[in-house]
Coordinates of C-alpha atoms (C1' of nucleotides) in Angstrom, one line a residue:
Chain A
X1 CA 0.0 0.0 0.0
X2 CA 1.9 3.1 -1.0
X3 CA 1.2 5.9 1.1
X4 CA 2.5 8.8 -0.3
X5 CA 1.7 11.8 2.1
X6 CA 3.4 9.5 5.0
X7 CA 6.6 9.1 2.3
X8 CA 7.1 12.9 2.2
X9 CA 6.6 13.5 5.7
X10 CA 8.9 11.0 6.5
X11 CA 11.1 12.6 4.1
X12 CA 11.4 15.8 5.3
X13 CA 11.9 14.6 9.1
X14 CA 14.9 12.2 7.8
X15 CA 16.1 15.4 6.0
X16 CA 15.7 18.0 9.1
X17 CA 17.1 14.6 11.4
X18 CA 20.4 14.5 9.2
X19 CA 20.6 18.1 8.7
X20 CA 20.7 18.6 12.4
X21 CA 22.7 15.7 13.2
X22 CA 25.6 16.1 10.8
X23 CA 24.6 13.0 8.7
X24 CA 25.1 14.4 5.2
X25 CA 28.4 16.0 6.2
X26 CA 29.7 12.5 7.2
X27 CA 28.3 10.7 4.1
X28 CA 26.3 7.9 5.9
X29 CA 25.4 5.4 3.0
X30 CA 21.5 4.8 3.3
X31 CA 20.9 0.8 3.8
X32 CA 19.2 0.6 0.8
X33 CA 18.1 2.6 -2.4
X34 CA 15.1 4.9 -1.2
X35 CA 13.9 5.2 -4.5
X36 CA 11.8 2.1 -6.4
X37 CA 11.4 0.7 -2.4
X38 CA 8.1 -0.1 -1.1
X39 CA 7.0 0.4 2.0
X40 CA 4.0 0.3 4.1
X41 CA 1.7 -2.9 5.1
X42 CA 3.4 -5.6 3.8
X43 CA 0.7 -7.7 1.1
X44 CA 0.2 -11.6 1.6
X45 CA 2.2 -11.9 -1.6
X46 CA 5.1 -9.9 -0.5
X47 CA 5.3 -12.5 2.7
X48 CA 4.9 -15.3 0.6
X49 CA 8.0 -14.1 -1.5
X50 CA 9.8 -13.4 1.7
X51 CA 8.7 -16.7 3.8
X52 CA 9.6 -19.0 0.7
X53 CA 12.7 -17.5 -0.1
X54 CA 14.1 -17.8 3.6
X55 CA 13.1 -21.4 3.6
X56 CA 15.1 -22.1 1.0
X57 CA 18.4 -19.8 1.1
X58 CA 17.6 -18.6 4.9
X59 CA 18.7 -15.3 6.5
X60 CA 22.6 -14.4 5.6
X61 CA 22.4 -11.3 3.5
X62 CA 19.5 -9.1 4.2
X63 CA 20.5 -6.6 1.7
X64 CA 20.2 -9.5 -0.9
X65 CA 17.4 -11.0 -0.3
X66 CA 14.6 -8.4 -1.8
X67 CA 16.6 -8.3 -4.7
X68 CA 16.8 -12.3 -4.7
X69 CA 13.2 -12.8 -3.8
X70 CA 12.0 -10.1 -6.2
X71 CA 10.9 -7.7 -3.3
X72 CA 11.0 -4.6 -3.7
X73 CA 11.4 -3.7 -0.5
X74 CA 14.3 -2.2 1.7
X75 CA 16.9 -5.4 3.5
X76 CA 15.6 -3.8 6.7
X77 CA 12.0 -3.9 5.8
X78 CA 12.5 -7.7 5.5
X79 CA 14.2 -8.7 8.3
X80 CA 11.9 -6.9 10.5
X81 CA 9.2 -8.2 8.6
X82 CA 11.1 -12.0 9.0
X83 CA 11.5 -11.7 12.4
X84 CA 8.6 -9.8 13.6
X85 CA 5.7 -11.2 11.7
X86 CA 7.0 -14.4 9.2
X87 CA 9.0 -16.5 11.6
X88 CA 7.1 -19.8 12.2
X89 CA 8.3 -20.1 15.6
X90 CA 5.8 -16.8 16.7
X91 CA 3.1 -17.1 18.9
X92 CA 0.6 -14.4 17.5
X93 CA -2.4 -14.5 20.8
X94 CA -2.8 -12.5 23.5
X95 CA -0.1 -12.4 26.1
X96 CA -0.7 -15.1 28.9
X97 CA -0.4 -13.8 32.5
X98 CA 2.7 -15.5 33.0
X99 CA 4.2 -13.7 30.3
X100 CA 2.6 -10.8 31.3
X101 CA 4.7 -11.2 34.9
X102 CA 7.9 -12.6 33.4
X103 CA 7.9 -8.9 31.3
X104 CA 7.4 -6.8 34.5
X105 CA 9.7 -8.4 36.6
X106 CA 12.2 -8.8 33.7
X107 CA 11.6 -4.9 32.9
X108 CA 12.4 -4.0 36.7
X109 CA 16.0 -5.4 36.3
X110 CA 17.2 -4.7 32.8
X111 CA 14.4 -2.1 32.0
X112 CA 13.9 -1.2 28.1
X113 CA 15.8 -4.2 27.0
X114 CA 13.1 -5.8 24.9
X115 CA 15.4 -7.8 23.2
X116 CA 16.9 -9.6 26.6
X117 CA 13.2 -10.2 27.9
X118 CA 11.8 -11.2 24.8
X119 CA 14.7 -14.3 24.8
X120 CA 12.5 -15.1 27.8
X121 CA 9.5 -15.6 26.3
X122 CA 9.3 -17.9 23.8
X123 CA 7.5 -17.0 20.2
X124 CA 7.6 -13.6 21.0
X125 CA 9.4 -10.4 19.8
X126 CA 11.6 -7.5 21.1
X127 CA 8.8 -5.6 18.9
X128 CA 5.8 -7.1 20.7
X129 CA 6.9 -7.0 23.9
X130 CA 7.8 -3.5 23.5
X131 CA 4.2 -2.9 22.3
X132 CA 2.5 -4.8 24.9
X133 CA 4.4 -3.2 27.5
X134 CA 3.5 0.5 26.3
X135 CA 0.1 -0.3 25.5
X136 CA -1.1 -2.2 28.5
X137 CA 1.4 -3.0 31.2
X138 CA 2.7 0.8 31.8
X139 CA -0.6 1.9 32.4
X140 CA -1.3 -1.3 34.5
X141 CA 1.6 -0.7 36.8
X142 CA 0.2 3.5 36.5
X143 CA -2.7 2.4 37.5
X144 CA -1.6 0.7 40.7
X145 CA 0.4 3.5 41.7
X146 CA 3.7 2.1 40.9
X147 CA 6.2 4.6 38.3
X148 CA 6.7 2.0 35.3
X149 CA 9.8 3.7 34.9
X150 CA 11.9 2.6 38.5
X151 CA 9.1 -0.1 39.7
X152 CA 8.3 2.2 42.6
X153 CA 5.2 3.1 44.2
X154 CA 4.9 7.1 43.0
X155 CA 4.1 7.9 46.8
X156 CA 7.8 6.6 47.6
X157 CA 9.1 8.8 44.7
X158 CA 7.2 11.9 46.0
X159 CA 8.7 10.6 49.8
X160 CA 12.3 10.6 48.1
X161 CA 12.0 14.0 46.5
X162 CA 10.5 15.3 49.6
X163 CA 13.4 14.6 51.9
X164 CA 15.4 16.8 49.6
X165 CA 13.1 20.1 50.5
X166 CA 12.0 22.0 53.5
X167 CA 8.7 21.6 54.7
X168 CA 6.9 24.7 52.8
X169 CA 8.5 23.2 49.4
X170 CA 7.3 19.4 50.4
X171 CA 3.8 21.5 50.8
X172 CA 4.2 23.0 47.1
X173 CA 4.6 19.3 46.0
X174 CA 2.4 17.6 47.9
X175 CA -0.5 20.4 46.0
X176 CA 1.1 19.5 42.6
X177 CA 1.2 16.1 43.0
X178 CA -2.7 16.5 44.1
X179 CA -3.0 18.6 40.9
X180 CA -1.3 16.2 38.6
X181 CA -3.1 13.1 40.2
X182 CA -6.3 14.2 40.8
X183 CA -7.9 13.8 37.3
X184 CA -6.3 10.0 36.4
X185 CA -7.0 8.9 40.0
X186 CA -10.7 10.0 39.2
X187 CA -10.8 8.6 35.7
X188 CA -9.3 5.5 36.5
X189 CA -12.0 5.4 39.5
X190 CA -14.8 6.0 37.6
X191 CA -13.7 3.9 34.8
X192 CA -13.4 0.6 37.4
X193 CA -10.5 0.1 35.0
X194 CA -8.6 -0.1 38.9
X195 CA -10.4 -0.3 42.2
X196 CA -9.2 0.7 45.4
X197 CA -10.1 -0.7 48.6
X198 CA -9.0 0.9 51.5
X199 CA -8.6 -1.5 54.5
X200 CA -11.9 -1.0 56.5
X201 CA -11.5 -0.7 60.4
X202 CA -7.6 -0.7 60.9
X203 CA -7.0 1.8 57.9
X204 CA -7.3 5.1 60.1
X205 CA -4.4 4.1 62.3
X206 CA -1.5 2.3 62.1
X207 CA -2.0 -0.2 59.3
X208 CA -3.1 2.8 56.7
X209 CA -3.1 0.3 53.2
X210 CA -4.1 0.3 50.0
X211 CA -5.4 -3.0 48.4
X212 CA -5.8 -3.6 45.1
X213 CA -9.2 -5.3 43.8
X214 CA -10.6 -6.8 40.9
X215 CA -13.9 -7.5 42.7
X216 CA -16.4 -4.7 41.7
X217 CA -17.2 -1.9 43.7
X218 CA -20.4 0.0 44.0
X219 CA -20.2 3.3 42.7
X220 CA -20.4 5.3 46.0
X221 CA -17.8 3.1 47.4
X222 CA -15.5 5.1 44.2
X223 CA -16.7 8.6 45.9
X224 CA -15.7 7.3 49.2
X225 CA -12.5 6.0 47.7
X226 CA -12.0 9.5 46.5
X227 CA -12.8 11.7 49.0
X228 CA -10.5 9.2 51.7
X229 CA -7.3 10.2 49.0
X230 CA -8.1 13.7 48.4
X231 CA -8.3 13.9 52.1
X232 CA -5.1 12.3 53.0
X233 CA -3.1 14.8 50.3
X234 CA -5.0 17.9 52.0
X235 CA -3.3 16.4 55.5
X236 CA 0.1 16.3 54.0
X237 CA -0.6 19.6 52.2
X238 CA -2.2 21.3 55.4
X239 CA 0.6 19.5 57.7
X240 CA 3.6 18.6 56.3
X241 CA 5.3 19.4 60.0
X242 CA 3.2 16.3 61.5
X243 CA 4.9 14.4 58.9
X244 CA 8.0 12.6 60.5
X245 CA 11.0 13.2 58.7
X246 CA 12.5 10.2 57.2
X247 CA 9.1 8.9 56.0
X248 CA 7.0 11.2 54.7
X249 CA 3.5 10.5 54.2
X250 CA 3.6 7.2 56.1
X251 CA 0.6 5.8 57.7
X252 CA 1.6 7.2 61.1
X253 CA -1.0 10.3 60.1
X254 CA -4.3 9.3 60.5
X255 CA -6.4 8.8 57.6
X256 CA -5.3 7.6 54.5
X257 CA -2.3 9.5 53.3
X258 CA -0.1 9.2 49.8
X259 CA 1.9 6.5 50.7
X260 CA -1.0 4.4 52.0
X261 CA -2.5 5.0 48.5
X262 CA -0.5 2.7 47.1
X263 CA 1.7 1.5 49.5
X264 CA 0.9 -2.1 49.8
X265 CA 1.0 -3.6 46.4
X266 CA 1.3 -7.2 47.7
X267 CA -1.8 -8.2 46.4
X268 CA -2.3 -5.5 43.9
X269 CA -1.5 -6.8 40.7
X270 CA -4.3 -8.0 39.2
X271 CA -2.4 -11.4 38.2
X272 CA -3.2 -14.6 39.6
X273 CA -0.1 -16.0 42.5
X274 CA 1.7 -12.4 41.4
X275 CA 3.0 -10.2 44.1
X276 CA 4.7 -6.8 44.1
X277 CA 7.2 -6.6 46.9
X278 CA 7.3 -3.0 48.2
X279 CA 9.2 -4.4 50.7
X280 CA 12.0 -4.5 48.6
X281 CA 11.5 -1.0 47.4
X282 CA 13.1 0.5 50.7
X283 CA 16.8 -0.5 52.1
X284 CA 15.2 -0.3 55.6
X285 CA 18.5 -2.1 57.2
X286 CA 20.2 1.0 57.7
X287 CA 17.3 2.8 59.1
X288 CA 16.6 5.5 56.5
X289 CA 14.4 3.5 53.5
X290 CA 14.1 6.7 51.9
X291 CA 17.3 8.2 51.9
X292 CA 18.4 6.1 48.5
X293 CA 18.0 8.6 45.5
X294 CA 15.9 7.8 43.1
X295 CA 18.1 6.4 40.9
X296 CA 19.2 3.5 43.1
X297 CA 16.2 1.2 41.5
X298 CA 17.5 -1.2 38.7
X299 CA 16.1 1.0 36.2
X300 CA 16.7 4.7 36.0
X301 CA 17.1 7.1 33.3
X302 CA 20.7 8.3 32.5
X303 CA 21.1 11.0 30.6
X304 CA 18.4 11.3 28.0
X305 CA 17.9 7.2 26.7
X306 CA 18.6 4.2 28.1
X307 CA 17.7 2.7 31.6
X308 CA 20.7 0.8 32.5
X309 CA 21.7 -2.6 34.4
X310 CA 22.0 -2.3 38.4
X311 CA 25.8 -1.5 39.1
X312 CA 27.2 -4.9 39.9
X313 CA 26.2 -6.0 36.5
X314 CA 28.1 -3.4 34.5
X315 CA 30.8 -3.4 36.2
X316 CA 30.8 -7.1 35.6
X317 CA 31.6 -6.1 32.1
X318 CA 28.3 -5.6 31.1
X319 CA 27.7 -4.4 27.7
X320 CA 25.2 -1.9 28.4
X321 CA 23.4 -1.8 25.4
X322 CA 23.2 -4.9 24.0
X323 CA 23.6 -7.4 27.1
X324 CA 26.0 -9.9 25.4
X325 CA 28.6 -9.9 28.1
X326 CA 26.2 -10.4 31.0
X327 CA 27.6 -13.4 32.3
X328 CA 26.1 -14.2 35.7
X329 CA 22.8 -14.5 36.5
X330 CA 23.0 -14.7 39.8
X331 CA 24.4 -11.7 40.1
X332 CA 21.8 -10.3 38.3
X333 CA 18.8 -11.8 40.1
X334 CA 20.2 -11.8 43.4
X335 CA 21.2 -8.1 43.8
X336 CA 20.0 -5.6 46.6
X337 CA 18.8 -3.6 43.9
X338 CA 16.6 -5.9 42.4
X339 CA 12.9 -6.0 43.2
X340 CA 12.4 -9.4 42.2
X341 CA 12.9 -12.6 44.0
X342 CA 13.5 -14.6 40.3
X343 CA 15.2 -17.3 40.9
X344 CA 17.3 -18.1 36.9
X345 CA 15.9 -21.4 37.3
X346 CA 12.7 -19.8 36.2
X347 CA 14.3 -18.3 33.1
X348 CA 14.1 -19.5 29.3
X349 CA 17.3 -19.0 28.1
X350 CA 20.3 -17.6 30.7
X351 CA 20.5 -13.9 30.0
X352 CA 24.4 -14.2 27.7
Chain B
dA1 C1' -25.2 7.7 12.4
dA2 C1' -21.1 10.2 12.5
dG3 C1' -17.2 12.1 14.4
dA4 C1' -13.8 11.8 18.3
dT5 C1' -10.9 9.2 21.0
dG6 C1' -8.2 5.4 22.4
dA7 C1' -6.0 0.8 22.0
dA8 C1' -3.3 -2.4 19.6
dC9 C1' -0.2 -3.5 16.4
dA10 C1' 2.9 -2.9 12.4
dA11 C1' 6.5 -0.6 10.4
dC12 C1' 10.1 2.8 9.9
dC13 C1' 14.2 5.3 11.5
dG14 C1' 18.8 6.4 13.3
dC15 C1' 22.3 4.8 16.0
dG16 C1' 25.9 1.8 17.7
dA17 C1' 27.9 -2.8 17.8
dA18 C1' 29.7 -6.5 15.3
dT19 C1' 31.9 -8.2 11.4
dA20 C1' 34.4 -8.6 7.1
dG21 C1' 38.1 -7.4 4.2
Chain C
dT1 C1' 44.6 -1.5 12.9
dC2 C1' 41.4 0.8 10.1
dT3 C1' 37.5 1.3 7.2
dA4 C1' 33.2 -0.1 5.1
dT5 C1' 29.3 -2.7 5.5
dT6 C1' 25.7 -5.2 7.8
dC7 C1' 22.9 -6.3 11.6
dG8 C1' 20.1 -5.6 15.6
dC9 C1' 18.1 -2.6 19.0
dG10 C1' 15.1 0.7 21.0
dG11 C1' 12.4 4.8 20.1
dT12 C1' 8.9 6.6 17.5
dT13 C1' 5.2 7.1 14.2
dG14 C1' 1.4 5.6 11.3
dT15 C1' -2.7 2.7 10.5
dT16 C1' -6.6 0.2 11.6
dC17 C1' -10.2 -1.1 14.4
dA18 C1' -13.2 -0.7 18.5
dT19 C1' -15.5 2.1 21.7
dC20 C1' -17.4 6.2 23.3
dT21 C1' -20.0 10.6 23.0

DNA sequence: AAGATGAACAACCGCGAATAG
DNA sequence: TCTATTCGCGGTTGTTCATCT
């Protein structure tokens, strides 16, 4: 399907991209001939051409094979085609549960590194992974309160960030955090795409949690749900001096406050036998969970791109990009760092 | 019924690593 | 060791279909 309109717009952003970037200057050689290429939805004859080509001479020279297989189609636009799509060995259904867990607690340690957890899962791709983790698990883990980003409940984030500032700045937070939560906490609500549960009698003191439920709610039970958070974040707005100062927001206030919003995920992930360990969230040996930055998790941000390996693994020689050099697993599953009690036996293929 | 919006998936792109010569 | 080429990865965008208003 040739899609002219999406060609020039691509064209123009790959001319501004390697204007701005230098590319032209340095003569980078395109991967394939941008004129007299296809591109677009591949057609049921094009995969035909592809799939019984690759059965007979299989994958060597990508830049050969649409010429070979009378494509007319970029190398690149094959193989991704191949290994995305063609393969025989894909599974193309819905994502099982376990996957579904496998992916989170995978994404925890190595973060963005589709590639490494989809060797985990058999039959599926870096590609579908990917898509299945930006479609429906981010806003999953969102929805429970818990940053997809660093596998920490957002009320432990705020906490961090809060220990950082004096009091009338951990009050200008607390507001915008109630400004930027306020509308997806009531969507979500309303939407019983999540539904909280605040624990009944013992909640107000003490024990302030958060459970997660699948079970449906009746609708004032949302309100209530509601009105309990909103009224926590006025507290910590209204009196952030009662809040002790290594752990912000903790249930020590009475009603429920931010952290009790989501601070028990243990059975909050809407997975059957799958538990989130918040436990592991906070280094409480030395007395101070929240004095880690916010980095410390197995997945951060650096710079402006990748998440990166906990320490221990790149300084094992850890090629941070690709993963090729990890070399020990146990390392990698048994780390302070790591949120996830995943024993390698559990694994598919040792992460090499 | 029609337009708007969102979800899911497919495909493309640039970059860096790996490899060949 | 250096350079050119190829490959694979992760980020991003585009398309299609379903649902909502």
């Amino acid at each position: 399907m040739e899609m002219p309109y999406m060609i020039g717009q691509k064209e123009e952003r790959k001319r501004v991209d390697q204007a701005s970037c230098g590319l032209e200057k340095m003569g980078r050689i395109p991967c394939c001939e941008k004129e007299n290429v296809k591109r677009g939805q591949w057609t049921p004859e094009e995969d035909n051409k592809l799939s019984s080509y690759i059965a007979q001479h299989g994958t060597r020279n990508w830049r050969l094979i649409p010429k070979n297989a009378g494509l007319q189609r970029c190398g690149k636009s094959c193989r991704l085609r191949w290994t995305n799509y063609l393969r025989p060995d894909l599974k193309h259904g819905q994502f099982s549960d376990a996957e579904e867990q496998t992916i989170v607690k995978l994404h925890s340690i190595v973060g963005n590194r589709w590639s490494i957890i989809a060797a985990q899962l058999p039959g599926r791709t870096d590609n579908d992974v990917k898509n299945h983790w930006n479609t429906k698990l981010k806003k999953k883990l969102s929805g429970m309160g818990i940053d997809p980003v660093t596998h920490k409940p957002f009320s432990h984030l705020m906490a961090e960030i809060a220990t950082t500032l004096e009091p009338p700045q951990v009050a200008h937070l607390a507001e915008a955090a109630l400004g930027c939560f306020k509308d997806e906490m009531l969507h979500l609500l309303t939407k019983r795409r999540i539904d909280f549960q605040l624990q009944q009698s013992n909640a107000s003191i003490g024990n302030a949690t958060t459970t997660y439920m699948n079970s449906k709610q009746e609708e004032h039970q949302d309100d209530e749900a509601i009105e309990k958070i909103k009224f926590g974040l006025s507290r910590s707005i209204q009196e952030p001096d009662m809040l002790p100062p290594n752990k912000l927001w903790d249930s020590a206030t009475t009603g429920p406050t931010f952290s009790s919003f989501s601070g028990n995920c243990s059975s909050a992930f809407p997975y059957s036998g799958f538990q989130y360990e918040p436990s592991s969230f906070s280094n409480e040996r030395d007395g101070s969970p929240w004095n880690q930055s916010i980095c410390t998790g197995s997945t951060c941000m650096v710079g402006d791109r990748q998440s990166r390996l906990p320490d221990k693994l790149e300084e094992n020689g850890d090629d941070s990009r690709t993963g090729k050099e990890i070399r020990n697993d146990a390392i990698l599953f048994n780390t302070d760092s790591v949120l996830w009690d995943l024993p390698s036996d559990d694994l598919m293929h040792p992460i090499v």
